[in-house]
Coordinates of C-alpha atoms in Angstrom, one line a residue:
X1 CA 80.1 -10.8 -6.6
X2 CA 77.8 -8.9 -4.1
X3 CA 77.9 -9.9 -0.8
X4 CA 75.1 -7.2 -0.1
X5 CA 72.3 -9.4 2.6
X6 CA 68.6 -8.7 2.4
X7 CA 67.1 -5.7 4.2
X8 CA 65.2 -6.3 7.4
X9 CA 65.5 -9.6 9.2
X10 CA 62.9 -12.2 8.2
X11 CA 59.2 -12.8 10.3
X12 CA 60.1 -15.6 13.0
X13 CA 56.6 -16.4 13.5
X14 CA 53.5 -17.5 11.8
X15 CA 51.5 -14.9 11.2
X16 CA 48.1 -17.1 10.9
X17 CA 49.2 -18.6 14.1
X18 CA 49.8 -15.1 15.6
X19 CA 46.1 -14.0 14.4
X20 CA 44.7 -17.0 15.8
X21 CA 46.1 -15.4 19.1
X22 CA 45.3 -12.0 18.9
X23 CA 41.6 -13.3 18.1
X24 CA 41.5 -14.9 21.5
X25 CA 42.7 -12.1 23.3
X26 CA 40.1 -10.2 22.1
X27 CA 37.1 -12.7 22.5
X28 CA 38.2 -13.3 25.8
X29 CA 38.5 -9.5 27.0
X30 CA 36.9 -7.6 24.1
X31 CA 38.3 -5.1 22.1
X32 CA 38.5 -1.7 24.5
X33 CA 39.8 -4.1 27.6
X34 CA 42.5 -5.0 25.4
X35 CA 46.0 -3.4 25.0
X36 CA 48.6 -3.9 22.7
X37 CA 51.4 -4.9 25.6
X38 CA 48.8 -7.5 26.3
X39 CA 48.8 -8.9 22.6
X40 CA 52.6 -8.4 22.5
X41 CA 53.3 -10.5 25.6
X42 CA 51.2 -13.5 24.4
X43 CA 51.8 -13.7 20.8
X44 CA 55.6 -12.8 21.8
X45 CA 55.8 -10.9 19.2
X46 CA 57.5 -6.9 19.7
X47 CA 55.1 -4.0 19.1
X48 CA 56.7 -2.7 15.9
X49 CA 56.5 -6.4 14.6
X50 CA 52.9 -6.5 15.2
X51 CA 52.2 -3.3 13.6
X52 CA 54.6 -4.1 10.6
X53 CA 52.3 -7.0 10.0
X54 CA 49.1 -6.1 11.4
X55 CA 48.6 -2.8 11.3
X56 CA 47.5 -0.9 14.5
X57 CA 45.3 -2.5 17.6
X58 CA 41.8 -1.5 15.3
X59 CA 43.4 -2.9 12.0
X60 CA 44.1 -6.2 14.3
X61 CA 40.5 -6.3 15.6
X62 CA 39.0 -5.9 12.4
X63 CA 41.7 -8.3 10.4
X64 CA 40.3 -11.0 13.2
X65 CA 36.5 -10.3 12.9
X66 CA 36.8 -10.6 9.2
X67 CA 38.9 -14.0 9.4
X68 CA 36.0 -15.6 11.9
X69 CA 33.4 -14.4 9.6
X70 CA 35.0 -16.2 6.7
X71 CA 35.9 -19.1 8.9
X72 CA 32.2 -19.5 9.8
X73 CA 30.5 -19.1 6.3
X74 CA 32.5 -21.5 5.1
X75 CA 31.3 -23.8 7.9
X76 CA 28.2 -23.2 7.5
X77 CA 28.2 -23.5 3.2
X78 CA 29.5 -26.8 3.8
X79 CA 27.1 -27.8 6.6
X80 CA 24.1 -26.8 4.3
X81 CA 25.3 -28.7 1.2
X82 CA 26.2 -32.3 3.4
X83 CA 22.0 -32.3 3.5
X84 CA 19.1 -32.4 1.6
X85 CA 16.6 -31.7 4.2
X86 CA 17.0 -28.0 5.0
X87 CA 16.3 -28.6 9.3
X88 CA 18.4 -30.9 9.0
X89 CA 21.0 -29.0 7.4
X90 CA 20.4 -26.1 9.7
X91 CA 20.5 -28.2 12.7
X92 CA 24.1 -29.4 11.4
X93 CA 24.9 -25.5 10.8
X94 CA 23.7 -24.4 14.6
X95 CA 25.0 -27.8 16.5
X96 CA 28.2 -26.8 15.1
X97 CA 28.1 -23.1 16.0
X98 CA 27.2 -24.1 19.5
X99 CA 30.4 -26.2 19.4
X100 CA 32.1 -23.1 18.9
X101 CA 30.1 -20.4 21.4
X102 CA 29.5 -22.9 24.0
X103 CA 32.4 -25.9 24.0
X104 CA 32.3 -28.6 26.2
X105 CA 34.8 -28.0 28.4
X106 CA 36.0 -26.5 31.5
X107 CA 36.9 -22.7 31.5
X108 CA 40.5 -22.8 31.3
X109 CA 39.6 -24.9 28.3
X110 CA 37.7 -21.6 26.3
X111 CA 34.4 -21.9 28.4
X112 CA 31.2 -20.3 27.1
X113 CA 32.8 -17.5 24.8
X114 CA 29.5 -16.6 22.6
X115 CA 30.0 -15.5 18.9
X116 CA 33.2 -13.6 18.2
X117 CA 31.4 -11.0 16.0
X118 CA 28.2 -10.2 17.6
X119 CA 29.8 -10.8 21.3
X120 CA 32.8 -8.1 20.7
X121 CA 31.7 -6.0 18.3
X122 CA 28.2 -4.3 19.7
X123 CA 29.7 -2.4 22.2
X124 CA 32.4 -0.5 20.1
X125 CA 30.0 -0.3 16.6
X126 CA 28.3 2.7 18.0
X127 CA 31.6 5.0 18.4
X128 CA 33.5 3.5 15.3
X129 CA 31.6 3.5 12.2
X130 CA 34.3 1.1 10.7
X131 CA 33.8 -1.5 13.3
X132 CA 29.8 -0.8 12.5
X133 CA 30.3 -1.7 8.7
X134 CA 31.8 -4.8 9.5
X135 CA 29.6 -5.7 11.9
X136 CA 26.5 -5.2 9.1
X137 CA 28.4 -7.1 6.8
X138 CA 28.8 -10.6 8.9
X139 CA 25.0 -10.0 9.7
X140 CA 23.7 -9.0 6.3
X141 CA 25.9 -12.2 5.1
X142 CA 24.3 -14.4 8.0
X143 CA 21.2 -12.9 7.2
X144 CA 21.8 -13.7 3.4
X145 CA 22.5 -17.6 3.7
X146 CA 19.9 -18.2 5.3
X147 CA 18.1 -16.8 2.9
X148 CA 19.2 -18.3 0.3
X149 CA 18.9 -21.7 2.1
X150 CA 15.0 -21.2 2.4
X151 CA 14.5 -20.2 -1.1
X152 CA 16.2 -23.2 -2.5
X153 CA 13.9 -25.4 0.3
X154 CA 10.7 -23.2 -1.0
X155 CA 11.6 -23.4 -5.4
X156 CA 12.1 -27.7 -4.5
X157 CA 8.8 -27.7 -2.4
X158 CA 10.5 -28.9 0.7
X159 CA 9.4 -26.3 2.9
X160 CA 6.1 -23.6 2.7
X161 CA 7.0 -21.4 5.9
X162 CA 4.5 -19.0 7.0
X163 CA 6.7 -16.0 6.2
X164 CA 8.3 -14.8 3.0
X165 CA 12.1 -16.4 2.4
X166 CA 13.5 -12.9 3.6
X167 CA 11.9 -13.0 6.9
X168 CA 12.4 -16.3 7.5
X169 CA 15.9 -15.9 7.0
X170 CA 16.2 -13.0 9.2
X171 CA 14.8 -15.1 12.1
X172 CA 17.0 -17.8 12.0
X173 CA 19.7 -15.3 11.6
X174 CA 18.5 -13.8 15.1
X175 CA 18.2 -17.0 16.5
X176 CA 21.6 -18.2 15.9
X177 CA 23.1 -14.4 17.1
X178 CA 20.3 -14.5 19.9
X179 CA 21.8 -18.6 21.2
X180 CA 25.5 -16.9 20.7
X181 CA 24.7 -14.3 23.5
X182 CA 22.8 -16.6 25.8
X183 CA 25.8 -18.8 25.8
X184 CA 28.3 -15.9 26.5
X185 CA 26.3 -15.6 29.7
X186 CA 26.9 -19.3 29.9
X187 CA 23.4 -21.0 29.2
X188 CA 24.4 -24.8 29.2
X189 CA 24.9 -26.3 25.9
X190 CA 22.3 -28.7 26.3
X191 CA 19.6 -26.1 26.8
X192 CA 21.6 -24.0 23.6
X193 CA 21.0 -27.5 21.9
X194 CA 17.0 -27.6 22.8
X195 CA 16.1 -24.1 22.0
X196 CA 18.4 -23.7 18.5
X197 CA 16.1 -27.4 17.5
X198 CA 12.3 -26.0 18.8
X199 CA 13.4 -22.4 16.9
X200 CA 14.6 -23.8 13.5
X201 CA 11.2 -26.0 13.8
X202 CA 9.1 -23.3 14.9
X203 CA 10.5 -20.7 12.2
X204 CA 10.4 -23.5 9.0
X205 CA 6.4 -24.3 10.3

């Protein structure tokens, strides 16, 4: 009988948990602020851990832009489909964005932290084409749904908006990334609220 034991030691912590981390660190301080000691401290995990299971600091920044991306389509696929009326579909889709750039609470709490993607990203797309592809993508795909959502409204004669489907995609897209860096600067939420309601209005007239 072998009494040979498994090479390495198994992972001791949840890696979604851990990414969940690593995202924060990064939305909080951005991705050049950041160090690798720093994620290593707070998700407790050791250096060559994290790059056994994450890669290195630019395959954990772009690991964590593409998880929020997913996380938000998702929320906003299922935030379309709960309604038949398209604003109020949208409203549903930009009421709960707001929840996420702009939360209710205090600071300590996550305070006014803006989009994930278009509030990190920006500032390192122009010296990293990698970063830049990414960055395309979650706004091409924001871009897209929205899209997408108007031409359904437009082929059920719900909605005749003054510009073509494309357009009128684009601006909401720009409105929802435009209300994400107003509330990194830390617009209140009820003013987020106001404007995201009088744009998807003025954009679907």
């Amino acid at each position: 009988m072998s009494t040979s034991q498994p090479r390495g030691r198994p992972r001791l912590f949840d890696k979604d948990d851990a990414l969940t981390t690593i995202q924060r660190i990064f939305w909080e301080n951005g991705y050049s602020a950041t160090s690798l000691d720093q994620i290593s401290a707070e998700t407790k995990i050791n250096r060559p851990s994290l790059y056994a299971t994450f890669g290195s600091k630019k395959d954990m920044y772009i690991k964590c832009l593409e998880h929020f991306a997913e996380m938000m389509g998702k929320r906003t696929e299922a935030a379309i489909l709960s309604e038949t009326d398209i604003s109020r579909g949208l409203e549903k889709v930009f009421m709960q964005a707001m929840e996420i750039y702009r939360p209710k609470a205090s600071k300590s709490d996550g305070g006014p932290m803006g989009c994930f993607v278009t509030c990190t990203a920006p500032s390192e797309a122009g010296a990293d084409e990698e970063i830049k592809e990414v960055l395309k993508m979650v706004l091409d795909k924001i871009d897209q749904t929205m899209r997408e959502t108007v031409e359904a409204a437009i082929k059920d004669q719900k909605i005749q908006p003054k510009q073509t489907a494309k357009i009128t995609g684009n601006l909401l897209g720009c409105l929802l990334n435009g209300l994400s860096l107003r509330a990194r600067s830390g617009t209140s939420r009820d003013e987020l609220e106001l404007t995201a309601k009088a744009g998807i209005e003025q954009i679907l007239a």
